[in-house]
PDB file of C-alpha atoms in Angstrom:
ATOM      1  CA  UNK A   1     -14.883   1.215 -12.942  1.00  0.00           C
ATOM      2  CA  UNK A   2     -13.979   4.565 -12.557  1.00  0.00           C
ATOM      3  CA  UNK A   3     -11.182   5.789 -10.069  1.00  0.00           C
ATOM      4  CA  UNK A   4     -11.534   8.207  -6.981  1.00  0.00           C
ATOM      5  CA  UNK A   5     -12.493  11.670  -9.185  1.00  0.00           C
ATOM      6  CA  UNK A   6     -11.723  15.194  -7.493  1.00  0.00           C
ATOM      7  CA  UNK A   7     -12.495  18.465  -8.798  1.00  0.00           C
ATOM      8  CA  UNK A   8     -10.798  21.215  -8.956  1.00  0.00           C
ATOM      9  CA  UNK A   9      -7.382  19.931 -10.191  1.00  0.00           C
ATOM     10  CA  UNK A  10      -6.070  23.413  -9.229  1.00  0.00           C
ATOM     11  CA  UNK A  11      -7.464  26.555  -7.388  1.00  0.00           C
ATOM     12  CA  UNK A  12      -5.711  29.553  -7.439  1.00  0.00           C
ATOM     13  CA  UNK A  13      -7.081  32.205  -4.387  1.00  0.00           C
ATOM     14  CA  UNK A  14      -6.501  35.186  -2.588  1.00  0.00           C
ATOM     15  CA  UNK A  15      -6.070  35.066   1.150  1.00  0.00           C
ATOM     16  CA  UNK A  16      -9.606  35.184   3.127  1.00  0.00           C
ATOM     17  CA  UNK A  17     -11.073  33.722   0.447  1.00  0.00           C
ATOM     18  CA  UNK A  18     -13.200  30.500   0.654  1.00  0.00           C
ATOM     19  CA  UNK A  19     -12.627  27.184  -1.015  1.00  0.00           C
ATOM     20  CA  UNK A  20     -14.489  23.846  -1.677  1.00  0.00           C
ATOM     21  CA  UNK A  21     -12.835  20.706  -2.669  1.00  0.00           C
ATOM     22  CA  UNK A  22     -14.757  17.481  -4.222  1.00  0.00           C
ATOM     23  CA  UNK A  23     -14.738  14.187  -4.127  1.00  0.00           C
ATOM     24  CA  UNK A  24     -16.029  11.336  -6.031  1.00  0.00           C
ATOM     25  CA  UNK A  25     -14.717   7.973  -3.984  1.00  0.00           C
ATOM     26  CA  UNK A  26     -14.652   4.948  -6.077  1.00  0.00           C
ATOM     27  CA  UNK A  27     -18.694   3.160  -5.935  1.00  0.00           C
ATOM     28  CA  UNK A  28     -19.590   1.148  -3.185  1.00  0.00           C
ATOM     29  CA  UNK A  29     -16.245   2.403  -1.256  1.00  0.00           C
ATOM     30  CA  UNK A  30     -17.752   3.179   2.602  1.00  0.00           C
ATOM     31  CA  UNK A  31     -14.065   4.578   3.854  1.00  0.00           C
ATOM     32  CA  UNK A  32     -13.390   7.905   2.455  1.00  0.00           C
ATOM     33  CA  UNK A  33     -10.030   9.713   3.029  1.00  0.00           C
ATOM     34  CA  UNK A  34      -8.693  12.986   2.948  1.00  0.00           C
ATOM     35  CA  UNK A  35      -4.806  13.723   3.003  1.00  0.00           C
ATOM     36  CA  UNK A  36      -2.605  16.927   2.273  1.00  0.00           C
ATOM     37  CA  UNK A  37       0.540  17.532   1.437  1.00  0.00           C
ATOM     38  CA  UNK A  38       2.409  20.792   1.687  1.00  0.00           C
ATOM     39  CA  UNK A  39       5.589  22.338  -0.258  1.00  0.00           C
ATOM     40  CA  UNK A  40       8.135  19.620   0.628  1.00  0.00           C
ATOM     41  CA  UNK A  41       6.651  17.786   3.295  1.00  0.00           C
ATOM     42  CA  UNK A  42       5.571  14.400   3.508  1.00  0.00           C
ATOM     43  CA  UNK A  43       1.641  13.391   2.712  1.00  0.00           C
ATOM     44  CA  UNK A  44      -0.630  13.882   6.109  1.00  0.00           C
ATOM     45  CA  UNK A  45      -3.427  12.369   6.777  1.00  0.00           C
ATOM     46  CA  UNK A  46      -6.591  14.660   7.560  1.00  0.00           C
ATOM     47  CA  UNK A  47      -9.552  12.696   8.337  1.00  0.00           C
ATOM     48  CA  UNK A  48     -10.949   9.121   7.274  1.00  0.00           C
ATOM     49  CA  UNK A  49     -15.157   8.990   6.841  1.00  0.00           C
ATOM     50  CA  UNK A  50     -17.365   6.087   6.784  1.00  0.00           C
ATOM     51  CA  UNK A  51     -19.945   6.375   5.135  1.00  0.00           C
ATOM     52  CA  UNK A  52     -21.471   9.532   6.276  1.00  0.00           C
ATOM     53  CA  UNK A  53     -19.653   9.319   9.754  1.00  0.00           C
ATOM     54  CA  UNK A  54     -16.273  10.839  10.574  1.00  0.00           C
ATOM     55  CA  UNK A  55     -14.422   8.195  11.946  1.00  0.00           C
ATOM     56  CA  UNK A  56     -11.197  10.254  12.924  1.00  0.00           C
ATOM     57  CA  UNK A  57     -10.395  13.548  12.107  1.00  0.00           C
ATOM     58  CA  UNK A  58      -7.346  14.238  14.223  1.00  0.00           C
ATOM     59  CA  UNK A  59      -5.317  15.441  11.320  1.00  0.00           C
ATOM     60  CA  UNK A  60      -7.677  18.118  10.781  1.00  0.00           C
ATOM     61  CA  UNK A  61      -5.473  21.052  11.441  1.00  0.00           C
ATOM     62  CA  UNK A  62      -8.002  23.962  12.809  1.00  0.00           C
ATOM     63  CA  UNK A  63     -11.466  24.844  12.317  1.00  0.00           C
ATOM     64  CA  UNK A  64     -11.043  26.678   9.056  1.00  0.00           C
ATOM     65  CA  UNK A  65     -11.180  23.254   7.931  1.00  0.00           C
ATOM     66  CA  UNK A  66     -14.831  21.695   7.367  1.00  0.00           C
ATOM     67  CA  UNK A  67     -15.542  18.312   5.850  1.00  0.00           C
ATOM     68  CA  UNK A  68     -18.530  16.672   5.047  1.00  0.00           C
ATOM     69  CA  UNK A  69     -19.746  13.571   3.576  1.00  0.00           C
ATOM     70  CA  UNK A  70     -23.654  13.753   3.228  1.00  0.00           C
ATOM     71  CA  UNK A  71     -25.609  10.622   2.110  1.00  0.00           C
ATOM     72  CA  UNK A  72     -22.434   8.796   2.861  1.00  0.00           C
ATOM     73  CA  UNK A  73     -21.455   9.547  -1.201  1.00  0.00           C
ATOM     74  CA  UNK A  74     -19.499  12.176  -1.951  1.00  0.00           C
ATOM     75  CA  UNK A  75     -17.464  14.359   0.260  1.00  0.00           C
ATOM     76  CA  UNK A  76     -16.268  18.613   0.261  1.00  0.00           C
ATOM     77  CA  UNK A  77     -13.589  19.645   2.309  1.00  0.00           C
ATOM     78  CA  UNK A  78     -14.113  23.778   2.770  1.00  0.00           C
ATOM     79  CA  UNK A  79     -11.351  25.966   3.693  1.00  0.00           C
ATOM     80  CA  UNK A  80     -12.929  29.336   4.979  1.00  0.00           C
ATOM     81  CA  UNK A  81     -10.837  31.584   5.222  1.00  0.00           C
ATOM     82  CA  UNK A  82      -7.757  30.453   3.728  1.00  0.00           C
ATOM     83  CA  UNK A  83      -4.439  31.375   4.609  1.00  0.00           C
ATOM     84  CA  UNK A  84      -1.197  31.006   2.698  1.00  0.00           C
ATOM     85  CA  UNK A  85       0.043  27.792   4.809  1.00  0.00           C
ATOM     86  CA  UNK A  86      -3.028  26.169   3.211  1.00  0.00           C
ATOM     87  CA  UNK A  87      -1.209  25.658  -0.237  1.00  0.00           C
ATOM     88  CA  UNK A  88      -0.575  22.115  -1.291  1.00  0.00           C
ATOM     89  CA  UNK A  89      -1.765  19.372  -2.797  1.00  0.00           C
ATOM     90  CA  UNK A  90      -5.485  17.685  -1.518  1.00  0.00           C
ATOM     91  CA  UNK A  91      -5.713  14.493  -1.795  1.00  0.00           C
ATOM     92  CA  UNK A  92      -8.706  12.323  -1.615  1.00  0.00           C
ATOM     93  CA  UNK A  93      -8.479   8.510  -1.160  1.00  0.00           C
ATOM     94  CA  UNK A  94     -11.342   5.531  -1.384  1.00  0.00           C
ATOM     95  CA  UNK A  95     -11.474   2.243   0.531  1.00  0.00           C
ATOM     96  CA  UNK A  96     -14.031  -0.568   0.710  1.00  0.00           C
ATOM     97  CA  UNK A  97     -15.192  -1.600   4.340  1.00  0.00           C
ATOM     98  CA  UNK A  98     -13.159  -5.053   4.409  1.00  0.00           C
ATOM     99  CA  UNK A  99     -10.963  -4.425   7.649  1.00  0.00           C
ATOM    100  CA  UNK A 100      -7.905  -6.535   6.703  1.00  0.00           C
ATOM    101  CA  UNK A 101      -5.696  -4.736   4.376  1.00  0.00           C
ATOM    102  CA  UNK A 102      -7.606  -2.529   2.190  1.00  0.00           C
ATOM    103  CA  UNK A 103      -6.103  -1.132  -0.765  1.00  0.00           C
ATOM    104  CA  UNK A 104      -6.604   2.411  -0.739  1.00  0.00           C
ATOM    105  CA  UNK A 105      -7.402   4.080  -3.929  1.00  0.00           C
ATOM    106  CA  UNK A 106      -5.720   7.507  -4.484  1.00  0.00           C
ATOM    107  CA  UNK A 107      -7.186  10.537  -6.454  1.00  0.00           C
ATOM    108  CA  UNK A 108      -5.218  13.022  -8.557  1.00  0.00           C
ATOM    109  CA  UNK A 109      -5.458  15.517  -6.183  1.00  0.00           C
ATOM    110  CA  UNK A 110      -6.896  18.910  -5.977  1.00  0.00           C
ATOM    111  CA  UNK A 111      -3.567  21.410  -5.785  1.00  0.00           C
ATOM    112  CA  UNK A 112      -4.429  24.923  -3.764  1.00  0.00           C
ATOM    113  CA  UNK A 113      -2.645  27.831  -4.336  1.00  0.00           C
ATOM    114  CA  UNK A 114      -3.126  30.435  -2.035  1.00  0.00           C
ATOM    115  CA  UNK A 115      -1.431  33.861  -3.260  1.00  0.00           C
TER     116      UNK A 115
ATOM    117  CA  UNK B   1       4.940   8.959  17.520  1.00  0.00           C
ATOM    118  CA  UNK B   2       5.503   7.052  14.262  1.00  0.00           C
ATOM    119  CA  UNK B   3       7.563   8.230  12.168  1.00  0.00           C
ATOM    120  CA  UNK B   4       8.324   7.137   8.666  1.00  0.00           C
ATOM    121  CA  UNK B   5      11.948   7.752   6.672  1.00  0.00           C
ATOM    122  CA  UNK B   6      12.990   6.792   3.090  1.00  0.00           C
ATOM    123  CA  UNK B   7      16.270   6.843   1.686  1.00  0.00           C
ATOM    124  CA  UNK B   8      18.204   7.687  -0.088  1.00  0.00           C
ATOM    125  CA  UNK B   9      15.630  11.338  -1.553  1.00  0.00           C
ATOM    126  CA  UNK B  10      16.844  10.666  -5.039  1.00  0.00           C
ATOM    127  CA  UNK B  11      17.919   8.052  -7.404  1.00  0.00           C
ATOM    128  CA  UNK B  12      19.126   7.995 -10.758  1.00  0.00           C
ATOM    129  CA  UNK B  13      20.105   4.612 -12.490  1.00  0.00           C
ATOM    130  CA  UNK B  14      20.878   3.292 -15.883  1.00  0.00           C
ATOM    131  CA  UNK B  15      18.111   1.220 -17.841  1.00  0.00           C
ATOM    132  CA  UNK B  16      18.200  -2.306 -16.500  1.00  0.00           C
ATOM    133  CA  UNK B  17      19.837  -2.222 -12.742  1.00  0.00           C
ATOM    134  CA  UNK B  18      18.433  -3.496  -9.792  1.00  0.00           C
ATOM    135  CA  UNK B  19      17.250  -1.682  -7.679  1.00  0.00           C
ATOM    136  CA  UNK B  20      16.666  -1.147  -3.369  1.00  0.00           C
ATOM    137  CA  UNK B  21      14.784   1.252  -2.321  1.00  0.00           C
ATOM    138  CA  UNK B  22      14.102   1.442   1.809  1.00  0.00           C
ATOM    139  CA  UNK B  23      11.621   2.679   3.839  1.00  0.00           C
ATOM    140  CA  UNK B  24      12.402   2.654   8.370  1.00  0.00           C
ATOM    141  CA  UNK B  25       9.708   3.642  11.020  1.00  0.00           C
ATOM    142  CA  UNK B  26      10.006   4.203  14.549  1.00  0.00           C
ATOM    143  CA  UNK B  27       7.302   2.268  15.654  1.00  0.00           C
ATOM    144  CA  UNK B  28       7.372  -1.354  14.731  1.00  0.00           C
ATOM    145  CA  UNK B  29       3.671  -1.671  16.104  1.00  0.00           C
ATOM    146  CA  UNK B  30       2.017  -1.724  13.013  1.00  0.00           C
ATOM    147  CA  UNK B  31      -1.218  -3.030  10.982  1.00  0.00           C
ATOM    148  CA  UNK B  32      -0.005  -3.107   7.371  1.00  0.00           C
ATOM    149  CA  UNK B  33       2.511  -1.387   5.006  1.00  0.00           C
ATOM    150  CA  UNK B  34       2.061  -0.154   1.538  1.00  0.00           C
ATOM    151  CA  UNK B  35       3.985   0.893  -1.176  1.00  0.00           C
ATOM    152  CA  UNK B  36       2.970   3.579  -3.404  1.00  0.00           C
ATOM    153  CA  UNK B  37       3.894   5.149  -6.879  1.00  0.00           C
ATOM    154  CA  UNK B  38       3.059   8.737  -7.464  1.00  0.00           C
ATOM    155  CA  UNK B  39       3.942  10.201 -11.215  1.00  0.00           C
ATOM    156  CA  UNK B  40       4.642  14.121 -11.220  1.00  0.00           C
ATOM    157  CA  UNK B  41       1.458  15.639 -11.171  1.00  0.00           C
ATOM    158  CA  UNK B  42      -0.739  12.519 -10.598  1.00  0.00           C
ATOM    159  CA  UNK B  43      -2.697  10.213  -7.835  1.00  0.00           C
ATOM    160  CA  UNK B  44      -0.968   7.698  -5.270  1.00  0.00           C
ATOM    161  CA  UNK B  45      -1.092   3.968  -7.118  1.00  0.00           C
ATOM    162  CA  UNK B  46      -1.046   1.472  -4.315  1.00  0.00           C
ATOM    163  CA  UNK B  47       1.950  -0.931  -5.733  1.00  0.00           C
ATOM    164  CA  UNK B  48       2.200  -3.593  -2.520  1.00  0.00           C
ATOM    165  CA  UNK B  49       0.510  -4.149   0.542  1.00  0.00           C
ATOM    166  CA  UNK B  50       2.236  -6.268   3.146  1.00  0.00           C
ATOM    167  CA  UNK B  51       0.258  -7.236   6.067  1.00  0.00           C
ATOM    168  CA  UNK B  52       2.577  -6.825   9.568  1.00  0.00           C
ATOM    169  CA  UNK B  53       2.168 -11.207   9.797  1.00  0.00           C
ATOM    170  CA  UNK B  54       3.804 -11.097   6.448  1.00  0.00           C
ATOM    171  CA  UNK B  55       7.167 -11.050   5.625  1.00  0.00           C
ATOM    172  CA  UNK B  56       7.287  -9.838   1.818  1.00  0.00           C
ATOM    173  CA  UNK B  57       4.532  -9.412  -1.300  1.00  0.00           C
ATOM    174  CA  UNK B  58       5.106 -10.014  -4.873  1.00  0.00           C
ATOM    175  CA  UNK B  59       3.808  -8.231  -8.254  1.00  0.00           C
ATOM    176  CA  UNK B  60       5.530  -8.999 -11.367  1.00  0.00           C
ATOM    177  CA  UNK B  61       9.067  -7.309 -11.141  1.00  0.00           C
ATOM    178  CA  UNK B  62       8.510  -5.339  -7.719  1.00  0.00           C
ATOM    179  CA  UNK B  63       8.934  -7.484  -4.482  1.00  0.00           C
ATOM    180  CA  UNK B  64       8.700  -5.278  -0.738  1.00  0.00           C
ATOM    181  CA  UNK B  65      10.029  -7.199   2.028  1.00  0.00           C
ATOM    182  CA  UNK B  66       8.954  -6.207   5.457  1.00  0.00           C
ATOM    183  CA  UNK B  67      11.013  -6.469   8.929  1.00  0.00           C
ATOM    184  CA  UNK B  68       8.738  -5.802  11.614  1.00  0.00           C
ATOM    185  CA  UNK B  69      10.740  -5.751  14.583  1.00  0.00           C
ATOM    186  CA  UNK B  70      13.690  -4.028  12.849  1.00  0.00           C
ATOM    187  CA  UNK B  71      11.458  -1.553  11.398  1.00  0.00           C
ATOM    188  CA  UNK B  72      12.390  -1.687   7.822  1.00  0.00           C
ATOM    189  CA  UNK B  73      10.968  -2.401   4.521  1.00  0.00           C
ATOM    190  CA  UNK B  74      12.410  -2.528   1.236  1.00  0.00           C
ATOM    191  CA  UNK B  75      10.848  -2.233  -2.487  1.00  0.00           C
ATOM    192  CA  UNK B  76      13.192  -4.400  -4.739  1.00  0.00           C
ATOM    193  CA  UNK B  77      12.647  -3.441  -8.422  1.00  0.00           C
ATOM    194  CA  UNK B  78      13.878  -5.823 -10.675  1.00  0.00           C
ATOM    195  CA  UNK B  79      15.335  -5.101 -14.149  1.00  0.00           C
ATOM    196  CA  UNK B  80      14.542  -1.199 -13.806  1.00  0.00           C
ATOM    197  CA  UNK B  81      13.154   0.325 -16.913  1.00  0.00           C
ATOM    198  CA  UNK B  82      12.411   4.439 -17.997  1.00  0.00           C
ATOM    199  CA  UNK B  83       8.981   3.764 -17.273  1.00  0.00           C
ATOM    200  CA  UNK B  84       9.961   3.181 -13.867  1.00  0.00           C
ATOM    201  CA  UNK B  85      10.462   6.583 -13.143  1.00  0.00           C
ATOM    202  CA  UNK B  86       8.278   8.302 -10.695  1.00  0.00           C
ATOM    203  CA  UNK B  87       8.227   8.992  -6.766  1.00  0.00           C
ATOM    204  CA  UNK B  88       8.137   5.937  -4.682  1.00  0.00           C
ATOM    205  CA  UNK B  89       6.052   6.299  -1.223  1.00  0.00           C
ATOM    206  CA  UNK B  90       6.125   3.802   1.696  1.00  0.00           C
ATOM    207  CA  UNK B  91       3.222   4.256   4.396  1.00  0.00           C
ATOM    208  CA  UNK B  92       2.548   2.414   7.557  1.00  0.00           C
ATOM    209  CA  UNK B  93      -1.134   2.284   9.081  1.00  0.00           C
ATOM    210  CA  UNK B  94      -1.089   1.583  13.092  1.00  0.00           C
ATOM    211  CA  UNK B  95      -2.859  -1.057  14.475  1.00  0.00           C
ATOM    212  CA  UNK B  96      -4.828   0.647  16.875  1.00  0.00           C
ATOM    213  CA  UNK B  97      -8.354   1.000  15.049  1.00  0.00           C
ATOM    214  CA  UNK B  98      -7.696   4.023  13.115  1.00  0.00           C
ATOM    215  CA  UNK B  99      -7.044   3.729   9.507  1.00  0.00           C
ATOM    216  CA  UNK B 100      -4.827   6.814   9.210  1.00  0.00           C
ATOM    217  CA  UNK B 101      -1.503   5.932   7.081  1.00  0.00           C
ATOM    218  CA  UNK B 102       1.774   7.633   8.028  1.00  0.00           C
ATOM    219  CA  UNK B 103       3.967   8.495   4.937  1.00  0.00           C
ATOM    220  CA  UNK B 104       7.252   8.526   4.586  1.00  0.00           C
ATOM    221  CA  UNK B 105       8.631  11.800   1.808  1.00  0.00           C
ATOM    222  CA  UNK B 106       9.554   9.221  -0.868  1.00  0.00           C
ATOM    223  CA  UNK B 107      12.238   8.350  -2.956  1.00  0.00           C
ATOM    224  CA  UNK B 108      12.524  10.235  -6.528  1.00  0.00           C
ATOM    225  CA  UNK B 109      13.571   7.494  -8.674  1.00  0.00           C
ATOM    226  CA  UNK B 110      14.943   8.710 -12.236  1.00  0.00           C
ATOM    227  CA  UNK B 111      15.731   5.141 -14.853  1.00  0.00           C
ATOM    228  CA  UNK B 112      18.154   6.792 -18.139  1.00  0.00           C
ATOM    229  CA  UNK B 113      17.574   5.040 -20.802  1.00  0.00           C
TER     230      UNK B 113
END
């Protein structure tokens, strides 16, 4: 089975510019996560989908942040226009719709660098 | 607001110790607890889940205790080896419907050989 797949592993970009993270949860997986975490802070959580419904997104932290989940399959988080404060590491996480307990599945992460 | 705090940062130990490492939140209102192991450059692997009516969880040489009311958890690593070496996360979900997980900044754990 494969594991929770993002793409890129790394994107280097100017300020202002635009960028569009992947992910690939784990199949059959209806919670899909997205966390960050930032030069030497802890991991923060962004938003949680399920399916193709955002179920909380109060970690987004503005609205140059877009996610979207269509079809309920994959998900893209866009960052338009970035700023520097946006580098870090993006991670994407996969859980399946049991309530008690899941076991969330981590990707590898997608790392930004915005220069 | 939960907060979640591991000590000690960093840990270096000789091939074979025994090992503690702790995890302490604020809020001891919680859903479940997990344990995770990051490697440098790599993905979260979920290690332990401990739901808050449990007390500790078992997997081969790692055993996490959990302490609701105190608001403490521990990892326990048993007979340490180099392959042990890797960041060690602790994360606490809250009960309240959401399935957001608070982390704590981990513990860097270094095993010499």
């Amino acid at each position: 089975e494969a594991g929770v797949t993002q793409f890129p592993s790394h994107s280097v970009i100017e300020k202002g510019q635009t960028v569009t993270l992947r992910c690939d949860p784990i199949s059959g997986h209806d919670n899909l996560y997205w966390y960050r975490r930032v030069m030497g802070k802890e991991i923060k959580f962004l938003l949680h989908f399920v399916k193709e419904s955002k179920q909380d997104e109060s970690g987004m932290p503005n609205n140059r942040f877009l996610a979207e989940r269509t079809g309920g399959t994959y998900s893209t988080l866009k960052v338009q226009p970035a700023e520097l404060e946006d580098s870090g590491v993006y991670f994407c996480a996969s859980s399946r719709k049991t309530v008690s307990g899941n076991t969330i599945y981590f990707g590898e992460g997608s790392w930004l660098t915005v220069v | 607001k939960q907060e979640v705090t591991q000590i000690p940062a960093a840990l270096s130990v000789p091939e074979g110790e025994n090992l503690v490492l702790n995890c302490s939140f604020t809020d001891s209102a919680i859903y479940n607890l997990q344990w995770f192991r990051q490697d440098p450059g790599k993905g979260l692997t979920s290690l332990l889940l401990i739901q808050s009516s449990q007390r500790e969880q078992t997997s081969g040489r790692l055993n996490a205790s959990l302490d609701k009311s105190s608001g403490r958890s521990t990892l326990y690593i048993a007979a340490s080896q180099p392959g042990d070496s890797a960041t060690y996360l602790c994360a606490v979900r809250h009960p309240s419907g959401t399935y957001k997980y608070i982390f704590g900044t981990g513990t860097r754990l270094k095993v010499l050989a």
